[in-house]
PDB file of C-alpha atoms in Angstrom:
ATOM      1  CA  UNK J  26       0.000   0.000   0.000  1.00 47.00           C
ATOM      2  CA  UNK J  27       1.306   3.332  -1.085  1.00 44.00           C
ATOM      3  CA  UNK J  28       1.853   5.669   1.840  1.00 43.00           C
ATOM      4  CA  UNK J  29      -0.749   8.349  -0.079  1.00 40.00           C
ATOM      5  CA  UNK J  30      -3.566   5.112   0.355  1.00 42.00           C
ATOM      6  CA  UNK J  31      -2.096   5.295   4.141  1.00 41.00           C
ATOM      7  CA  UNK J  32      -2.380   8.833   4.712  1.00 41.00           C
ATOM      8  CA  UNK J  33      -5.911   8.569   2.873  1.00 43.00           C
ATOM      9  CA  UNK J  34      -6.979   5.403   4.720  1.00 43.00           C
ATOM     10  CA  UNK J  35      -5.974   7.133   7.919  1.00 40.00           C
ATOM     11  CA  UNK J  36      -8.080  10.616   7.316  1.00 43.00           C
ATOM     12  CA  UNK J  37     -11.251   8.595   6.413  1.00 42.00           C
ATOM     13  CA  UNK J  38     -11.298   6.993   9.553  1.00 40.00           C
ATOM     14  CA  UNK J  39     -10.384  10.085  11.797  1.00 39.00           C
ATOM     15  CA  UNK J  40     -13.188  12.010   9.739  1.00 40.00           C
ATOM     16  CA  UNK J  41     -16.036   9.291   9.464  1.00 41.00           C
ATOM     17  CA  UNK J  42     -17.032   6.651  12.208  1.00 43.00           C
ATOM     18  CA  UNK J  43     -17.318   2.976  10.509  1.00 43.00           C
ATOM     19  CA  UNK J  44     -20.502   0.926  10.411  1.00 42.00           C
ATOM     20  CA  UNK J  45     -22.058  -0.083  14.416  1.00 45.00           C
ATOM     21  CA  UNK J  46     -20.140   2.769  15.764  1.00 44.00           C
ATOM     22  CA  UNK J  47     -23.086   5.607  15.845  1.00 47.00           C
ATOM     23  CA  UNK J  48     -23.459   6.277  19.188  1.00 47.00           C
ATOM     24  CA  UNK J  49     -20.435   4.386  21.138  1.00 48.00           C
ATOM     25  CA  UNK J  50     -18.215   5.986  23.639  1.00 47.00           C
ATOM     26  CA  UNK J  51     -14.594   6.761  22.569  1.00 48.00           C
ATOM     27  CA  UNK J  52     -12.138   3.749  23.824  1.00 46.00           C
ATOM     28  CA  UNK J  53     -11.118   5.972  26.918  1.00 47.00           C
ATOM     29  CA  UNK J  54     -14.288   6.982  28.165  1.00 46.00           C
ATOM     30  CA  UNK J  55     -15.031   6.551  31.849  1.00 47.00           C
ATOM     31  CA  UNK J  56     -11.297   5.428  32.247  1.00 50.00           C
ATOM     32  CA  UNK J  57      -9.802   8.976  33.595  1.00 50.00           C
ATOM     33  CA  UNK J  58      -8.052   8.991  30.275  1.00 52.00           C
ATOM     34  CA  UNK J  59      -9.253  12.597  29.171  1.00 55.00           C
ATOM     35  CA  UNK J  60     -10.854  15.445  31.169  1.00 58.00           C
ATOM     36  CA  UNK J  61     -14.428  15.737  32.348  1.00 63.00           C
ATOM     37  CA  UNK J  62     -15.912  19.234  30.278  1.00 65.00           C
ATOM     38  CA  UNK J  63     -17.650  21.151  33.066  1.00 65.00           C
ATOM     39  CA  UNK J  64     -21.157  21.400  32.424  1.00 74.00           C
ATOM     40  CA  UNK J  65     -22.730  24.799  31.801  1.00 74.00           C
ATOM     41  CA  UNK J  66     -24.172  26.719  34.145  1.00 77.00           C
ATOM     42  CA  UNK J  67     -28.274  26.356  34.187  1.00 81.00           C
ATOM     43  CA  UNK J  68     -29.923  29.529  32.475  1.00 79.00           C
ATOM     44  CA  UNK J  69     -31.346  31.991  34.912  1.00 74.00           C
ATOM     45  CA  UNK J  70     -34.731  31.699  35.655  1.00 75.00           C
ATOM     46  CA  UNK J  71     -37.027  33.835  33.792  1.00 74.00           C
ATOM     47  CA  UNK J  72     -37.942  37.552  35.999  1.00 68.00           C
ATOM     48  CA  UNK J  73     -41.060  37.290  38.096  1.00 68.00           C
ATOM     49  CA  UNK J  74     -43.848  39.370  36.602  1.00 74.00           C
ATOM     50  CA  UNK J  75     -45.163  42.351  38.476  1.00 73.00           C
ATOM     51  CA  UNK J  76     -47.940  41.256  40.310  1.00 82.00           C
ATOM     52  CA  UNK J  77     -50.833  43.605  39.220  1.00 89.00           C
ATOM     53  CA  UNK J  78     -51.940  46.617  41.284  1.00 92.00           C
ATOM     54  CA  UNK J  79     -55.726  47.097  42.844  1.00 93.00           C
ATOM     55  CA  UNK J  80     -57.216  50.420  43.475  1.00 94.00           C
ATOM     56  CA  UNK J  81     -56.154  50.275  47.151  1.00 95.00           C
ATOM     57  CA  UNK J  82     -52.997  50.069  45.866  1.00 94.00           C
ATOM     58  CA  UNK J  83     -52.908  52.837  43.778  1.00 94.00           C
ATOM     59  CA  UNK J  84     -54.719  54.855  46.490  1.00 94.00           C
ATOM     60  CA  UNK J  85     -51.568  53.868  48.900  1.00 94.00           C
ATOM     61  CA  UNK J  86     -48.805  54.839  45.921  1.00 93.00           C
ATOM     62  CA  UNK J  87     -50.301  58.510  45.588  1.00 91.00           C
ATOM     63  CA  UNK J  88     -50.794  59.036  49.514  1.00 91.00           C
ATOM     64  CA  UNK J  89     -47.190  57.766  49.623  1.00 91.00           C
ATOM     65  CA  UNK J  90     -46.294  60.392  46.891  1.00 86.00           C
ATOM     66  CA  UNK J  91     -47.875  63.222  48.030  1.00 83.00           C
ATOM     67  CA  UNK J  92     -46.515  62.397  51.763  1.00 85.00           C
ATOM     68  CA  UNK J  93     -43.584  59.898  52.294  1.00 83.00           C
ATOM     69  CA  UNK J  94     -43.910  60.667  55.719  1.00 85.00           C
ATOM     70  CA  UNK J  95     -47.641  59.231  56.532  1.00 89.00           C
ATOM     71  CA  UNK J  96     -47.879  56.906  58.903  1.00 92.00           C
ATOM     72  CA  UNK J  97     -49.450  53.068  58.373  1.00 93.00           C
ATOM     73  CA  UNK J  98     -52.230  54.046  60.579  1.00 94.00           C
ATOM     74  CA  UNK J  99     -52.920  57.282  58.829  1.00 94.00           C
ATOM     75  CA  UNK J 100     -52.686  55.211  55.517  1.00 95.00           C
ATOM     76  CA  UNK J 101     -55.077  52.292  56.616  1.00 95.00           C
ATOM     77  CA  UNK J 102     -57.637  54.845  57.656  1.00 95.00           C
ATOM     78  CA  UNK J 103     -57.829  56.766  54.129  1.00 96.00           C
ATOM     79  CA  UNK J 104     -57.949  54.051  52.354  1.00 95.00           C
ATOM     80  CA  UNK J 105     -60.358  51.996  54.499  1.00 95.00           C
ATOM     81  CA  UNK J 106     -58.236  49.267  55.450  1.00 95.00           C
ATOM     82  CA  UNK J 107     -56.807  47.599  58.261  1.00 95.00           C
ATOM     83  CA  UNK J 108     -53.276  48.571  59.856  1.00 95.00           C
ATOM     84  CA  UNK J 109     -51.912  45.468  59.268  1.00 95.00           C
ATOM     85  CA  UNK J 110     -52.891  45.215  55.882  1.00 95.00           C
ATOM     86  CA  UNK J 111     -51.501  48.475  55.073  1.00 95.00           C
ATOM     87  CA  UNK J 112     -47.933  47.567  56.633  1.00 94.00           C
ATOM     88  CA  UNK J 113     -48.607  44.480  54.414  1.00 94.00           C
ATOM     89  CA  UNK J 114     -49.153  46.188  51.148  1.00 94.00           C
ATOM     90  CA  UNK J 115     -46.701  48.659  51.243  1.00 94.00           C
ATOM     91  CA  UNK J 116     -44.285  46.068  52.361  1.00 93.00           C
ATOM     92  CA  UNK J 117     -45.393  44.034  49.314  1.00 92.00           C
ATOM     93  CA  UNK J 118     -44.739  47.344  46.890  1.00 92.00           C
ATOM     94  CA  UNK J 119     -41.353  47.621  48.319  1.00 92.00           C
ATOM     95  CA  UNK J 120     -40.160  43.843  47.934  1.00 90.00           C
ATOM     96  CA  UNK J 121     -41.955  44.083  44.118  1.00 90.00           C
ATOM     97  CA  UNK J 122     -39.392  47.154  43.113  1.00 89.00           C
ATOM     98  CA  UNK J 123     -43.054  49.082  42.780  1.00 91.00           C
ATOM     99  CA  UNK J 124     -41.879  51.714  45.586  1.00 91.00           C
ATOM    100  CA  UNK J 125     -37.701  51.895  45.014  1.00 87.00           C
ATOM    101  CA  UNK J 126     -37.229  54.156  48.257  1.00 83.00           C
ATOM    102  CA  UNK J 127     -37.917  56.845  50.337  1.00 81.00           C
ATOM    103  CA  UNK J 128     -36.257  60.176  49.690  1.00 75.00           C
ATOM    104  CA  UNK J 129     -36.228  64.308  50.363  1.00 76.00           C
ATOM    105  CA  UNK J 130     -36.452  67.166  48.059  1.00 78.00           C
ATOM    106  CA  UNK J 131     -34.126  69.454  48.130  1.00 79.00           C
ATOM    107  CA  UNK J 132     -33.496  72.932  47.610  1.00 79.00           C
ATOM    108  CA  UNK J 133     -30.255  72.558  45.382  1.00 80.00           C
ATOM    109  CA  UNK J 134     -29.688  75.993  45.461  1.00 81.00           C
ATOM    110  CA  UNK J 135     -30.011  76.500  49.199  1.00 82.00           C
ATOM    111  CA  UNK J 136     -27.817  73.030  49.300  1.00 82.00           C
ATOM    112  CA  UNK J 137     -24.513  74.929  47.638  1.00 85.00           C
ATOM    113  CA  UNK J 138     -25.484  73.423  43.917  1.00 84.00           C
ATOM    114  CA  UNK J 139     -26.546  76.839  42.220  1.00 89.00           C
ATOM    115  CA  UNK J 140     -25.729  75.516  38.859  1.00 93.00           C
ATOM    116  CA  UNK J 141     -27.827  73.469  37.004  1.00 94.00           C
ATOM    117  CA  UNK J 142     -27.869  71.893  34.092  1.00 95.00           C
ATOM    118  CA  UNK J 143     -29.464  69.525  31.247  1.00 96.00           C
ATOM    119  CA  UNK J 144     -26.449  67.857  28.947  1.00 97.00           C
ATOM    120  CA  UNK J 145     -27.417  65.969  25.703  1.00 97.00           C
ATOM    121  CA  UNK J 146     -24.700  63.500  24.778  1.00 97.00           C
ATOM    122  CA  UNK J 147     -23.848  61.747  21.723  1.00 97.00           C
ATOM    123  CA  UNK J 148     -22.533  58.556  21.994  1.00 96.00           C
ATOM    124  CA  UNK J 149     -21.007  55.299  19.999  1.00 96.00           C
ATOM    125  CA  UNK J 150     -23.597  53.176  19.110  1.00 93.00           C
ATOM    126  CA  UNK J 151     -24.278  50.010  21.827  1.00 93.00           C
ATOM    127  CA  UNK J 152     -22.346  51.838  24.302  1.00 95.00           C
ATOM    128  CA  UNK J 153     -25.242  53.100  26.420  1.00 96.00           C
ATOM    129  CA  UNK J 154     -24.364  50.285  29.459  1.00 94.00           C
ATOM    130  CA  UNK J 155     -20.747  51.639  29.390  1.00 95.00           C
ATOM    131  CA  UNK J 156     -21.201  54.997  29.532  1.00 96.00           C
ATOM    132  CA  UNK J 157     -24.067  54.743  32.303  1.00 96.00           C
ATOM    133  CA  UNK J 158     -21.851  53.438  34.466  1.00 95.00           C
ATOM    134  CA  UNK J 159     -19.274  56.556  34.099  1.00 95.00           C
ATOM    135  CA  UNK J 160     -22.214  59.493  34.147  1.00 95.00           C
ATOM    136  CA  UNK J 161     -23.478  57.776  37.741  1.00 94.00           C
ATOM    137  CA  UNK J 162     -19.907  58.452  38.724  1.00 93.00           C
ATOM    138  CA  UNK J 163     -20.285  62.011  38.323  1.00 93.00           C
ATOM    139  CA  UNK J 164     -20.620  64.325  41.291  1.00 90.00           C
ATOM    140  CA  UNK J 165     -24.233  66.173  40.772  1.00 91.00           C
ATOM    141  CA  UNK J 166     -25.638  63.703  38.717  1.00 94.00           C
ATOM    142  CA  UNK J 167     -29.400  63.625  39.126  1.00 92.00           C
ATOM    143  CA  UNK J 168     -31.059  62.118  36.396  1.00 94.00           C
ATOM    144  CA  UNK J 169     -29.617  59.886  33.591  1.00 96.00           C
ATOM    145  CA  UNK J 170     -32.036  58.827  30.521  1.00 97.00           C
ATOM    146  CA  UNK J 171     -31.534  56.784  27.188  1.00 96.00           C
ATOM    147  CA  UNK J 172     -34.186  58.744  24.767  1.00 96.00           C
ATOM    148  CA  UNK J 173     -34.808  58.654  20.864  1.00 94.00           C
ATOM    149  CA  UNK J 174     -34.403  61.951  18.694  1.00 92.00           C
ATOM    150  CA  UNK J 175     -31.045  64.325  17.548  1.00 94.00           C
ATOM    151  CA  UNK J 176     -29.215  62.674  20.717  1.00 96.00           C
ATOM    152  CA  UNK J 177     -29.160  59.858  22.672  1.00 97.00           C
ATOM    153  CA  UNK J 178     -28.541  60.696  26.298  1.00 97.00           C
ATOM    154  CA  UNK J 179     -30.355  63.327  28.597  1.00 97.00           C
ATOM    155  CA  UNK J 180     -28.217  64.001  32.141  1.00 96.00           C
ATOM    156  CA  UNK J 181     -29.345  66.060  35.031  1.00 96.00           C
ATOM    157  CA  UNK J 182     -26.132  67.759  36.957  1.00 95.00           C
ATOM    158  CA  UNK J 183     -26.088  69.969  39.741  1.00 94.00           C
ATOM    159  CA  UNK J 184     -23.009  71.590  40.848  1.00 94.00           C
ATOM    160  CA  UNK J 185     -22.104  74.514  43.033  1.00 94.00           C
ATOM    161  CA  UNK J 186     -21.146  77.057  40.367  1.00 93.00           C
ATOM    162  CA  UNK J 187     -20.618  77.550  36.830  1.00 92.00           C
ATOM    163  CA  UNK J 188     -16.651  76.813  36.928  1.00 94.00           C
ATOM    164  CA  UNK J 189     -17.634  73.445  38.770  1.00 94.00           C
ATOM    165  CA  UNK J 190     -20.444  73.019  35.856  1.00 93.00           C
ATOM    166  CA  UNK J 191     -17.670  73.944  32.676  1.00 93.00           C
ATOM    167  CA  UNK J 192     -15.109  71.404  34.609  1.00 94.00           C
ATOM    168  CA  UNK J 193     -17.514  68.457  34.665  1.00 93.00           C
ATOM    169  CA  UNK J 194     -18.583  69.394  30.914  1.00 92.00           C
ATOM    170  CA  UNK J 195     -15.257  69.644  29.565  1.00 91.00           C
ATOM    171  CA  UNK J 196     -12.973  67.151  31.427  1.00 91.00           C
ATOM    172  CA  UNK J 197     -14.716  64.808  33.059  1.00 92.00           C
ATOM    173  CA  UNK J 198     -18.168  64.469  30.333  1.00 93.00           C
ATOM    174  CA  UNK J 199     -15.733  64.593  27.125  1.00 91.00           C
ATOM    175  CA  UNK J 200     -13.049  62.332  28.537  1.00 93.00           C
ATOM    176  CA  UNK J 201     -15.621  59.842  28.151  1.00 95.00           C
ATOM    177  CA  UNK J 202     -14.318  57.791  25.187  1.00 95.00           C
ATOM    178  CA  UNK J 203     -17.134  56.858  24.000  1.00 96.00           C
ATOM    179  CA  UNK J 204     -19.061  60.200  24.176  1.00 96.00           C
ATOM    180  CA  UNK J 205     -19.016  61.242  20.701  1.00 96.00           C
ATOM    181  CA  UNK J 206     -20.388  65.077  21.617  1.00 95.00           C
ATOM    182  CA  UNK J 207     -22.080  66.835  24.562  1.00 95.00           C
ATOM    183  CA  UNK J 208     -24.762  70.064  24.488  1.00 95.00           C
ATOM    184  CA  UNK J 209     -25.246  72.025  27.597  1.00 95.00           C
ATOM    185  CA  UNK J 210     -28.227  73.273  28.712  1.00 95.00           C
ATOM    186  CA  UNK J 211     -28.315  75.882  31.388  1.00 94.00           C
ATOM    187  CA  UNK J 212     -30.843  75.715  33.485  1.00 93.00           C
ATOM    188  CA  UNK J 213     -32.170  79.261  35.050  1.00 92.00           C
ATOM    189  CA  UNK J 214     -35.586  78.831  36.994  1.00 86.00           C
ATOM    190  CA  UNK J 215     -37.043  75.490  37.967  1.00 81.00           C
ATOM    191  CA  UNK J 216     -40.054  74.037  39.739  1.00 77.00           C
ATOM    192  CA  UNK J 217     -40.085  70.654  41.212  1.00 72.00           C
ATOM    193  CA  UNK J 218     -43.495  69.154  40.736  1.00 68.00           C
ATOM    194  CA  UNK J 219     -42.580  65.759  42.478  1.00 61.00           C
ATOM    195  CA  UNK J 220     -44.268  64.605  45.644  1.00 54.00           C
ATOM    196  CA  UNK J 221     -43.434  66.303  49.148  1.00 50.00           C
ATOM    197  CA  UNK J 222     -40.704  65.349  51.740  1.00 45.00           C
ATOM    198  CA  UNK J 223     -40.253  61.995  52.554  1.00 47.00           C
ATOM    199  CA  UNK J 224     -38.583  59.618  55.082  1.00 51.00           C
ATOM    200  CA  UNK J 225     -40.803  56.699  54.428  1.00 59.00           C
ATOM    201  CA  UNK J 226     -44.090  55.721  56.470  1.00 60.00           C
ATOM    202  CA  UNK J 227     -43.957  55.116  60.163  1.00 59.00           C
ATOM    203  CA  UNK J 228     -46.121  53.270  62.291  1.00 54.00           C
TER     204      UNK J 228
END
């Protein structure tokens, strides 16, 4: 036999398994010979869907909004319920990510940030995650949206002055690699229409 029949004889068998063979286990299997492949890991399970909201519900969301500071008795009572399942339901809204915290409104101004701003930023397309992560590093940062139109980011700043506000802008905002462009707009009067003060509800 020629050694190009060999060399051919040898490929065909590498490549193709004979007749019977469909199906058996490779001469070393089960004998430690080769390495066991780690498995891979299960998928993660699908998200839990919001469970829906009733009307008491609702009623206990704009209470909440309108005054973080009610307490579960003074909840219960306008919307006609029990204490205890008022605790229960708001309890229920926080574990289900409806309610994501308790906060107060502040006066920026009156807080040292006099400078305020909205910043449309351009950036490199599928980068959004990335850059995200960077803007909630700024100092100021208040609000941080992915929107559709002539840009693709909308950020909230507030800083104590305009040299603070043309420093964050310029160095910190543009070093961004993969902010393509930036617009800044000044912001001169506001009025916060969100809910009042709150500390979350007490008993």
């Amino acid at each position: 036999m020629g050694a190009e029949q060999m060399a051919d004889g040898t490929d065909q068998g590498a490549d193709e398994a004979g007749p019977g063979t469909a199906g058996r286990a490779p001469a070393d299997a089960g004998r430690g010979g080769g390495k066991k492949q780690p498995s891979a890991p299960p998928p993660p399970p699908p998200p839990v869907p919001p469970r829906p909201l009733d009307a008491i519900d609702q009623d206990i969301l704009r209470i909440l909004q309108t005054d973080g500071r009610a307490s579960i008795r003074s909840v219960a009572e306008r919307v006609h319920v029990s204490r205890a399942n008022a605790y229960a339901r708001i309890n229920r809204l926080i574990d289900d990510g409806v309610i994501r915290g308790f906060s107060a409104r502040v006066d920026h101004e009156r807080a040292g940030q006099g400078a305020s701003a909205y910043i449309t930023l351009k950036i490199v397309q599928n980068s959004w995650r990335t850059v995200r992560e960077q803007l909630e590093e700024l100092p100021g940062a208040a609000h941080i949206a992915l929107v559709s139109g002539d840009f693709d980011v909308l950020l909230l700043v507030h800083a104590p002055d305009n040299r603070s506000l043309r420093e964050l802008v310029l160095t910190r905002l543009q070093s961004i690699p993969e902010v393509l462009s930036t617009r800044t707009l000044l912001v001169f009067e506001e009025t916060d229409l969100g809910p009042g003060t709150a500390t979350g509800p007490t008993l």
